[in-house]
PDB file of C-alpha atoms in Angstrom:
ATOM      1  CA  MET F   9       9.741  11.687   9.128  1.00 76.00           C
ATOM      2  CA  GLU F  10      10.844  11.570   5.389  1.00 83.00           C
ATOM      3  CA  LEU F  11       8.100  11.713   2.522  1.00 90.00           C
ATOM      4  CA  ILE F  12       8.806  10.463  -0.993  1.00 93.00           C
ATOM      5  CA  ILE F  13       6.045  11.116  -3.292  1.00 95.00           C
ATOM      6  CA  LEU F  14       5.188   8.329  -6.065  1.00 96.00           C
ATOM      7  CA  THR F  15       2.993   9.990  -8.753  1.00 96.00           C
ATOM      8  CA  ALA F  16       2.216  10.069 -12.531  1.00 96.00           C
ATOM      9  CA  ARG F  17       2.224  13.875 -12.301  1.00 95.00           C
ATOM     10  CA  GLU F  18       5.484  14.749 -14.078  1.00 94.00           C
ATOM     11  CA  GLU F  19       5.510  18.612 -14.853  1.00 97.00           C
ATOM     12  CA  VAL F  20       8.125  20.484 -13.236  1.00 97.00           C
ATOM     13  CA  ASP F  21       5.636  22.991 -11.501  1.00 97.00           C
ATOM     14  CA  ASP F  22       4.201  19.910  -9.907  1.00 97.00           C
ATOM     15  CA  ARG F  23       7.629  18.644  -8.598  1.00 96.00           C
ATOM     16  CA  VAL F  24       8.754  22.217  -7.735  1.00 96.00           C
ATOM     17  CA  LYS F  25       5.342  22.979  -5.912  1.00 97.00           C
ATOM     18  CA  ALA F  26       5.962  19.385  -3.994  1.00 96.00           C
ATOM     19  CA  LEU F  27       9.420  19.960  -2.881  1.00 95.00           C
ATOM     20  CA  ASN F  28       8.677  23.509  -1.656  1.00 97.00           C
ATOM     21  CA  LEU F  29       5.779  22.095   0.443  1.00 96.00           C
ATOM     22  CA  GLY F  30       8.353  19.815   2.535  1.00 94.00           C
ATOM     23  CA  VAL F  31       8.287  16.661   0.363  1.00 95.00           C
ATOM     24  CA  ASP F  32      11.903  15.139   0.433  1.00 92.00           C
ATOM     25  CA  ASP F  33      11.719  13.136  -2.966  1.00 94.00           C
ATOM     26  CA  TYR F  34       9.610  12.718  -5.829  1.00 96.00           C
ATOM     27  CA  MET F  35       9.496  10.104  -8.283  1.00 96.00           C
ATOM     28  CA  ILE F  36       7.359   9.902 -11.425  1.00 96.00           C
ATOM     29  CA  LYS F  37       5.452   6.762 -12.230  1.00 95.00           C
ATOM     30  CA  PRO F  38       6.317   4.378 -13.830  1.00 95.00           C
ATOM     31  CA  PHE F  39       9.447   3.943 -11.430  1.00 94.00           C
ATOM     32  CA  SER F  40      11.734   1.115 -10.740  1.00 95.00           C
ATOM     33  CA  SER F  41      11.507  -0.651  -7.321  1.00 93.00           C
ATOM     34  CA  LYS F  42      15.245  -0.945  -7.094  1.00 94.00           C
ATOM     35  CA  GLU F  43      15.380   3.067  -7.403  1.00 95.00           C
ATOM     36  CA  LEU F  44      12.905   3.457  -5.081  1.00 93.00           C
ATOM     37  CA  THR F  45      14.752   1.083  -2.733  1.00 90.00           C
ATOM     38  CA  ALA F  46      17.821   2.878  -3.478  1.00 91.00           C
ATOM     39  CA  ARG F  47      16.257   6.206  -2.591  1.00 92.00           C
ATOM     40  CA  ILE F  48      14.794   5.055   0.763  1.00 87.00           C
ATOM     41  CA  HIS F  49      18.330   3.477   1.489  1.00 84.00           C
ATOM     42  CA  ALA F  50      20.018   6.933   1.019  1.00 85.00           C
ATOM     43  CA  ARG F  51      17.259   8.765   3.019  1.00 86.00           C
ATOM     44  CA  GLU F  52      18.051   6.027   5.988  1.00 79.00           C
ATOM     45  CA  ARG F  53      21.757   6.694   5.678  1.00 79.00           C
ATOM     46  CA  ASN F  54      21.262  10.576   5.892  1.00 79.00           C
ATOM     47  CA  MET F  55      18.927  10.496   8.731  1.00 79.00           C
ATOM     48  CA  TYR F  56      20.758   7.632  10.751  1.00 72.00           C
ATOM     49  CA  PRO F  57      24.610   7.768   9.801  1.00 69.00           C
ATOM     50  CA  GLU F  58      25.507   6.102  13.100  1.00 67.00           C
ATOM     51  CA  LEU F  59      23.514   2.781  12.027  1.00 65.00           C
ATOM     52  CA  MET F  60      25.427   0.174   9.736  1.00 61.00           C
ATOM     53  CA  GLY F  61      23.702  -3.150   8.436  1.00 68.00           C
ATOM     54  CA  GLU F  62      20.121  -3.286   8.577  1.00 73.00           C
ATOM     55  CA  VAL F  63      17.239  -0.413   9.355  1.00 71.00           C
ATOM     56  CA  ILE F  64      13.961  -1.572  10.033  1.00 78.00           C
ATOM     57  CA  ARG F  65      11.207   1.141  10.107  1.00 78.00           C
ATOM     58  CA  GLY F  66       7.862  -0.350  10.499  1.00 85.00           C
ATOM     59  CA  PRO F  67       7.165  -3.269   7.759  1.00 87.00           C
ATOM     60  CA  PHE F  68      10.189  -1.854   5.678  1.00 82.00           C
ATOM     61  CA  ARG F  69      13.796  -3.400   6.341  1.00 80.00           C
ATOM     62  CA  ILE F  70      16.586  -2.130   4.451  1.00 74.00           C
ATOM     63  CA  GLU F  71      19.884  -4.064   4.282  1.00 74.00           C
ATOM     64  CA  ASP F  72      23.231  -2.581   3.829  1.00 67.00           C
ATOM     65  CA  THR F  73      24.836  -4.789   1.202  1.00 67.00           C
ATOM     66  CA  SER F  74      27.859  -2.662   0.179  1.00 61.00           C
ATOM     67  CA  SER F  75      30.094  -4.140   2.901  1.00 53.00           C
TER      68      SER F  75
END
């Protein structure tokens, strides 16, 4: 399971603590939905490199539009 934190806490110490506790990514609000989608897509590519095209995880669907 991958974990991306979405938070208003922007101190470096908060980010370092979260990452050291096992968070995979950390985004500070306000954030771009395009950036969040790109980060999720990057995580999926890293977790499932054998998959191409579309990845569906629960209510989320990510389409590879690069091809």
